[in-house]
Amino acid sequence: MTANTPGQASANPRLADVARAGVSIWLDDLNRPMLTSGELGRKVAELGVVGVTTNPTIFAAALTQGGAYDQQVAQLAAEGADVESAVWALTTRDVQDACDVLRPVFDATDGVDGRVSIEVDPRLARDKQGTLDMARRLWQSVDRPNVMIKIPATVEGLPAIAEAIAEGINVNVTLIFGIDRYRGVMNAYLTGLEQAREHGRDLSRIHSVASFFVSRVDSEVDQRLQQLADGEHADQARALAGKAGIANARLAYQAFEEVFSTPRWANLGDDGAHKQRPLWASTGVKNPEYPDTMYVTELIAPETVNTMPEKTLQAVADHGEVTGDTIVGQYEQSASTLDDLERLGISYTQVVEQLEQEGLTKFEASWEELLESVDGELQRAGAE
């Protein structure tokens, strides 16, 4: 059975086309009602979902909607749990249950899919040792072979990623915006695999994905292009709107092809290692004027993952048009798009650096939001 068989078996022909093209369909959403109602299982069976990614914002929203968490929160309050330990207990339980739902996919795809990601506290993103320590604790606490630990791709995070991989921890590297940083991520992965081999680990059991963010690039670049809308370069600016995110991702795939065709990789692959697949993240369209499936249908290529918010998944199921590989063969045009932006004074380096910093700030704010939500629920349960 191939990695994408569950998607190919989807009752939805459009999503089945996505999977047949080599794209693993993951859902960027998880909550307890989705688990207890069997909704996640139905998405696996009917829509070809073969993985799940989570984040603190999703957990925080789920916690305050309905009473799905009330019993566990009441128990934690009765035990005198503090906020941090309560967050840990609530989120790891959901991830464990999701891992169990997706275990058949994991088994059928030999560990390529059937994955559920959970995030290290983003406040540790600049703390290599703190990140590594929490990644180890999450790995041990969830205690499922199909969990992936999300680690941000900061400069400080790269050595933590390498060490986690060396220890056999499966990693979803998140918050990647720029090609240079992405190459650093792939290097960290290969370094980790080399160290794992030195430690005598079975490389075939180690998996990783690299989450390359897409729509946020367009949001930032489009904002800068808008400032040129009334100047002498207005026509060029309008023509480039909505083009940067996809061009950037396509060039990331070119880098993926290059790195995973080197002798260094071949040596590891011969020993059973798996490629670190690119995962297209932030694929919900933020500008309503753009096609709501563009970050899926324009980023189709083998050995990729697309983690879709619910709204995007349903849009692709309803009207997504898959025309085959839309990445390979587009590299020259993609590089030209970024060059055109530079000529207009929009610095690629400046954009991706700003997006990383803003992304970390948003991640931290989401974590604080989750802590506040759990604290409120604990206090409410304690008062009852």
Coordinates of C-alpha atoms in Angstrom, one line a residue:
M1 CA 0.0 0.0 0.0
T2 CA 1.4 3.4 -0.9
A3 CA 1.6 6.4 1.4
N4 CA -1.4 8.0 -0.3
T5 CA -3.7 5.0 -0.6
P6 CA -6.1 6.4 2.1
G7 CA -6.4 9.6 0.1
Q8 CA -6.8 7.7 -3.2
A9 CA -9.6 5.7 -1.6
S10 CA -11.4 8.9 -0.7
A11 CA -15.0 9.1 -1.7
N12 CA -14.3 12.6 -2.9
P13 CA -12.8 12.5 -6.4
R14 CA -11.1 15.9 -6.1
L15 CA -9.3 15.0 -3.0
A16 CA -8.5 11.6 -4.4
D17 CA -6.8 13.5 -7.3
V18 CA -4.7 15.5 -4.9
A19 CA -3.5 12.3 -3.2
R20 CA -2.9 10.5 -6.5
A21 CA -0.6 13.4 -7.5
G22 CA 1.6 12.5 -4.5
V23 CA 0.3 15.0 -1.9
S24 CA -0.6 13.8 1.6
I25 CA -3.7 15.6 2.9
W26 CA -3.4 16.6 6.5
L27 CA -6.0 18.5 8.5
D28 CA -4.9 21.7 10.4
D29 CA -7.4 21.2 13.2
L30 CA -8.1 19.1 16.2
N31 CA -10.5 19.2 19.1
R32 CA -12.1 16.7 21.4
P33 CA -15.6 16.9 19.9
M34 CA -14.0 15.9 16.6
L35 CA -12.6 12.8 18.3
T36 CA -15.6 11.8 20.5
S37 CA -18.1 12.2 17.7
G38 CA -16.1 10.1 15.2
E39 CA -15.7 13.1 12.9
L40 CA -12.0 12.7 12.5
G41 CA -12.4 9.0 11.6
R42 CA -15.0 10.0 9.0
K43 CA -12.6 12.6 7.5
V44 CA -10.0 9.9 7.2
A45 CA -12.4 7.4 5.6
E46 CA -14.3 9.9 3.4
L47 CA -12.0 12.7 2.6
G48 CA -8.6 11.0 2.6
V49 CA -7.2 12.9 5.5
V50 CA -4.0 11.1 6.5
G51 CA -2.5 13.4 9.2
V52 CA -3.3 16.2 11.6
T53 CA -1.5 19.3 12.8
T54 CA -2.4 21.2 15.9
N55 CA -1.6 24.5 17.5
P56 CA -2.4 26.4 20.7
T57 CA -5.1 28.6 19.1
I58 CA -7.0 25.6 17.9
F59 CA -6.9 24.0 21.4
A60 CA -7.9 27.3 23.1
A61 CA -10.9 27.8 20.9
A62 CA -12.0 24.2 21.4
L63 CA -11.7 24.4 25.1
T64 CA -14.2 27.2 25.5
Q65 CA -16.8 25.8 23.1
G66 CA -19.2 23.3 24.6
G67 CA -18.5 20.9 27.5
A68 CA -16.2 18.3 25.9
Y69 CA -13.4 19.1 28.3
D70 CA -15.4 19.7 31.4
Q71 CA -14.9 16.3 33.0
Q72 CA -11.1 16.3 32.6
V73 CA -10.9 20.0 33.7
A74 CA -12.9 19.3 36.8
Q75 CA -10.6 16.3 37.7
L76 CA -7.5 18.5 37.1
A77 CA -9.0 21.2 39.3
A78 CA -9.8 18.7 42.0
E79 CA -6.2 17.5 41.9
G80 CA -4.9 21.0 42.3
A81 CA -3.2 21.0 38.9
D82 CA -1.5 24.3 37.9
V83 CA -2.1 25.9 34.5
E84 CA 1.0 24.5 32.8
S85 CA 0.4 20.9 33.9
A86 CA -3.3 21.2 33.0
V87 CA -2.5 22.4 29.5
W88 CA -0.1 19.5 29.1
A89 CA -2.7 16.9 30.3
L90 CA -5.5 18.3 28.1
T91 CA -3.5 18.7 24.9
T92 CA -1.5 15.5 25.1
R93 CA -4.7 13.5 25.6
D94 CA -6.3 14.9 22.5
V95 CA -3.1 14.1 20.5
Q96 CA -2.9 10.6 21.9
D97 CA -6.5 10.0 20.9
A98 CA -5.9 11.4 17.4
C99 CA -2.8 9.3 17.0
D100 CA -5.0 6.2 17.9
V101 CA -7.5 7.2 15.2
L102 CA -4.8 7.6 12.6
R103 CA -2.8 4.5 13.7
P104 CA -4.3 2.3 10.8
V105 CA -3.0 4.9 8.3
F106 CA 0.4 5.0 10.0
D107 CA 0.6 1.2 9.8
A108 CA -0.7 1.1 6.2
T109 CA 1.8 3.7 5.0
D110 CA 4.8 2.3 6.9
G111 CA 4.9 5.4 9.1
V112 CA 5.0 7.9 6.3
D113 CA 1.5 9.3 7.2
G114 CA -1.0 8.8 10.0
R115 CA 0.9 11.5 11.9
V116 CA -0.3 14.0 14.5
S117 CA 1.8 17.0 15.4
I118 CA 2.0 18.8 18.8
E119 CA 4.0 21.9 19.4
V120 CA 6.8 22.7 21.8
D121 CA 6.1 25.8 23.9
P122 CA 7.0 28.6 21.4
R123 CA 8.4 30.7 24.2
L124 CA 11.3 28.4 24.1
A125 CA 12.0 29.1 20.4
R126 CA 15.3 30.9 21.1
D127 CA 16.3 28.4 23.7
K128 CA 17.9 25.3 22.1
Q129 CA 18.2 23.3 25.3
G130 CA 14.7 24.2 26.6
T131 CA 13.3 23.2 23.2
L132 CA 15.1 19.9 23.2
D133 CA 14.1 19.1 26.7
M134 CA 10.4 19.8 26.1
A135 CA 10.5 17.8 22.8
R136 CA 11.8 14.8 24.7
R137 CA 9.1 15.2 27.4
L138 CA 6.3 15.5 24.8
W139 CA 7.6 12.5 22.9
Q140 CA 7.7 10.4 26.0
S141 CA 4.3 11.7 27.4
V142 CA 2.3 11.2 24.2
D143 CA 4.0 7.8 23.8
R144 CA 2.7 7.1 20.3
P145 CA 4.9 6.1 17.4
N146 CA 2.9 8.4 15.1
V147 CA 3.3 11.6 17.0
M148 CA 5.5 14.4 15.6
I149 CA 6.9 17.1 17.7
K150 CA 6.7 20.6 16.2
I151 CA 9.9 22.7 16.6
P152 CA 10.2 26.2 15.2
A153 CA 13.0 26.7 12.6
T154 CA 14.8 29.4 14.4
V155 CA 18.6 29.6 14.3
E156 CA 18.6 28.3 17.8
G157 CA 16.1 25.6 16.9
L158 CA 18.2 24.0 14.2
P159 CA 20.7 22.2 16.5
A160 CA 17.7 21.1 18.7
I161 CA 16.1 19.6 15.6
A162 CA 19.3 17.8 14.7
E163 CA 19.6 16.3 18.2
A164 CA 16.0 15.3 18.4
I165 CA 16.3 13.5 15.1
A166 CA 19.5 11.8 16.4
E167 CA 17.5 10.5 19.4
G168 CA 14.8 9.1 17.1
I169 CA 12.2 11.7 17.8
N170 CA 10.0 12.5 14.8
V171 CA 10.0 16.2 14.1
N172 CA 7.7 18.6 12.3
V173 CA 9.9 21.6 11.7
T174 CA 7.6 24.6 11.7
L175 CA 7.7 28.3 10.9
I176 CA 9.8 28.2 7.7
F177 CA 9.6 31.2 5.4
G178 CA 12.9 31.5 3.5
I179 CA 14.8 29.3 1.2
D180 CA 18.1 29.7 3.1
R181 CA 16.6 28.8 6.4
Y182 CA 14.9 25.8 4.7
R183 CA 18.2 24.6 3.5
G184 CA 19.4 24.9 7.1
V185 CA 16.5 22.8 8.2
M186 CA 17.3 20.1 5.7
N187 CA 21.0 20.1 6.8
A188 CA 19.9 19.7 10.4
Y189 CA 17.8 16.7 9.5
L190 CA 20.6 15.1 7.6
T191 CA 23.0 15.8 10.4
G192 CA 20.5 14.2 12.9
L193 CA 20.2 11.2 10.7
E194 CA 24.0 10.8 10.5
Q195 CA 24.2 11.0 14.3
A196 CA 21.4 8.6 14.7
R197 CA 23.2 6.1 12.5
E198 CA 26.3 6.5 14.6
H199 CA 24.2 5.7 17.7
G200 CA 23.0 2.5 16.0
R201 CA 19.4 3.7 15.4
D202 CA 17.2 2.3 12.8
L203 CA 16.9 5.1 10.3
S204 CA 13.8 3.7 8.7
R205 CA 11.8 4.5 11.9
I206 CA 12.7 8.2 11.8
H207 CA 10.4 10.6 9.9
S208 CA 10.2 14.4 9.6
V209 CA 8.4 17.1 7.6
A210 CA 9.4 20.7 7.0
S211 CA 6.5 23.1 7.3
F212 CA 7.0 25.9 4.8
F213 CA 4.5 28.7 5.2
V214 CA 2.7 30.1 2.2
S215 CA -0.2 32.5 2.6
R216 CA 1.6 34.7 5.1
V217 CA 4.2 35.6 2.5
D218 CA 1.5 36.9 0.2
S219 CA -0.1 38.9 3.0
E220 CA 3.1 40.7 3.7
V221 CA 4.3 41.2 0.1
D222 CA 0.8 42.3 -1.1
Q223 CA 0.8 44.9 1.7
R224 CA 4.1 46.3 0.4
L225 CA 2.9 46.1 -3.2
Q226 CA -0.2 48.1 -2.3
Q227 CA 2.0 51.0 -1.2
L228 CA 3.2 51.1 -4.9
A229 CA -0.3 51.1 -6.3
D230 CA -0.4 54.8 -7.1
G231 CA 3.2 55.2 -8.3
E232 CA 5.0 54.7 -11.6
H233 CA 5.3 50.9 -11.0
A234 CA 1.6 50.4 -10.3
D235 CA 1.1 48.0 -13.2
Q236 CA 4.0 45.8 -12.2
A237 CA 2.8 45.9 -8.6
R238 CA -0.7 44.8 -9.5
A239 CA 0.6 42.0 -11.7
L240 CA 2.7 40.6 -8.8
A241 CA 0.0 40.5 -6.2
G242 CA -0.7 37.1 -4.9
K243 CA 2.3 35.6 -6.7
A244 CA 5.1 35.6 -4.0
G245 CA 3.8 32.8 -1.7
I246 CA 3.5 30.2 -4.4
A247 CA 6.7 31.2 -6.1
N248 CA 8.6 31.0 -2.8
A249 CA 7.2 27.5 -2.1
R250 CA 8.0 26.3 -5.6
L251 CA 11.6 27.3 -5.1
A252 CA 11.6 25.5 -1.8
Y253 CA 10.6 22.4 -3.6
Q254 CA 13.5 22.9 -6.0
A255 CA 15.8 23.1 -3.0
F256 CA 14.2 19.9 -1.7
E257 CA 14.9 18.1 -5.0
E258 CA 18.5 19.3 -4.9
V259 CA 19.3 18.3 -1.4
F260 CA 17.7 14.9 -1.6
S261 CA 19.6 14.0 -4.8
T262 CA 23.0 14.5 -3.3
P263 CA 25.5 11.8 -2.5
R264 CA 25.2 12.7 1.2
W265 CA 21.5 11.9 1.1
A266 CA 22.0 8.8 -1.1
N267 CA 24.3 7.4 1.6
L268 CA 21.6 7.8 4.2
G269 CA 18.8 6.6 1.9
D270 CA 20.8 3.4 1.3
D271 CA 20.7 2.8 5.0
G272 CA 16.9 3.1 5.1
A273 CA 16.4 6.8 5.8
H274 CA 13.3 8.7 4.6
K275 CA 13.3 12.1 2.9
Q276 CA 12.1 15.0 5.0
R277 CA 9.0 16.0 3.0
P278 CA 8.0 19.6 2.4
L279 CA 4.8 20.4 4.1
W280 CA 2.8 23.4 2.8
A281 CA 1.4 25.3 5.8
S282 CA -0.7 28.4 6.1
T283 CA -2.7 27.3 3.1
G284 CA -5.9 29.0 3.9
V285 CA -6.4 32.0 1.6
K286 CA -6.4 35.2 3.5
N287 CA -7.4 37.5 0.6
P288 CA -11.0 36.8 -0.4
E289 CA -10.3 38.0 -3.9
Y290 CA -8.0 35.0 -4.5
P291 CA -9.2 31.5 -5.4
D292 CA -9.8 29.7 -2.1
T293 CA -8.0 26.5 -3.3
M294 CA -4.9 28.2 -4.8
Y295 CA -2.5 27.2 -2.1
V296 CA -3.4 23.5 -2.8
T297 CA -3.9 23.3 -6.5
E298 CA -0.9 25.5 -7.3
L299 CA 1.4 23.4 -5.1
I300 CA 0.9 19.9 -6.3
A301 CA 4.0 17.7 -6.5
P302 CA 5.1 14.3 -5.4
E303 CA 6.4 13.7 -1.8
T304 CA 4.7 16.7 -0.4
V305 CA 2.2 17.3 2.4
N306 CA -0.5 20.0 2.5
T307 CA -2.0 20.7 5.9
M308 CA -5.4 22.4 5.3
P309 CA -7.7 24.2 7.6
E310 CA -11.3 22.8 7.5
K311 CA -12.5 25.6 5.2
T312 CA -9.8 24.9 2.7
L313 CA -10.3 21.1 2.8
Q314 CA -14.0 21.6 2.1
A315 CA -13.3 24.0 -0.7
V316 CA -10.9 21.6 -2.5
A317 CA -13.5 18.8 -2.0
D318 CA -16.1 21.0 -3.6
H319 CA -14.4 22.6 -6.5
G320 CA -10.6 22.1 -6.5
E321 CA -9.2 21.4 -9.9
V322 CA -6.1 19.2 -9.9
T323 CA -4.2 19.4 -13.2
G324 CA -1.2 17.4 -12.2
D325 CA 2.2 18.6 -11.0
T326 CA 2.1 22.4 -10.7
I327 CA 5.6 22.9 -9.2
V328 CA 8.3 21.1 -11.3
G329 CA 9.1 23.2 -14.4
Q330 CA 8.0 26.5 -12.7
Y331 CA 11.4 27.3 -11.1
E332 CA 12.6 29.9 -13.6
Q333 CA 9.3 31.7 -13.5
S334 CA 9.2 31.6 -9.7
A335 CA 12.7 33.0 -9.5
S336 CA 11.7 35.7 -11.9
T337 CA 8.8 36.7 -9.7
L338 CA 11.0 37.2 -6.7
D339 CA 13.5 39.1 -8.8
D340 CA 10.7 41.4 -10.0
L341 CA 9.8 42.1 -6.4
E342 CA 13.4 43.0 -5.6
R343 CA 13.5 45.4 -8.5
L344 CA 10.4 47.1 -7.0
G345 CA 12.3 47.5 -3.7
I346 CA 10.7 44.6 -1.9
S347 CA 13.5 42.8 -0.1
Y348 CA 13.0 39.0 0.1
T349 CA 15.4 38.8 3.0
Q350 CA 13.6 41.5 4.9
V351 CA 10.2 39.9 4.3
V352 CA 11.1 36.4 5.5
E353 CA 13.0 37.8 8.5
Q354 CA 10.0 39.9 9.5
L355 CA 7.6 37.0 9.0
E356 CA 9.7 34.7 11.2
Q357 CA 9.7 37.3 14.0
E358 CA 6.0 38.0 13.6
G359 CA 5.3 34.3 13.5
L360 CA 7.1 33.7 16.8
T361 CA 5.2 36.6 18.3
K362 CA 1.9 35.1 17.1
F363 CA 2.9 31.7 18.3
E364 CA 3.7 33.1 21.8
A365 CA 0.4 35.0 21.9
S366 CA -1.5 31.8 21.0
W367 CA 0.3 30.0 23.8
E368 CA -0.6 32.7 26.3
E369 CA -4.2 32.6 25.0
L370 CA -4.3 28.8 25.7
L371 CA -2.9 29.3 29.2
E372 CA -5.5 32.0 29.9
S373 CA -8.3 29.7 28.6
V374 CA -7.2 26.8 30.7
D375 CA -6.8 29.0 33.8
G376 CA -10.3 30.3 33.3
E377 CA -11.7 26.8 33.0
L378 CA -9.8 25.6 36.0
Q379 CA -11.1 28.5 38.1
R380 CA -14.7 27.9 36.9
A381 CA -14.4 24.2 37.7
G382 CA -13.0 24.9 41.1
A383 CA -15.8 27.3 42.0
E384 CA -18.5 24.7 41.2

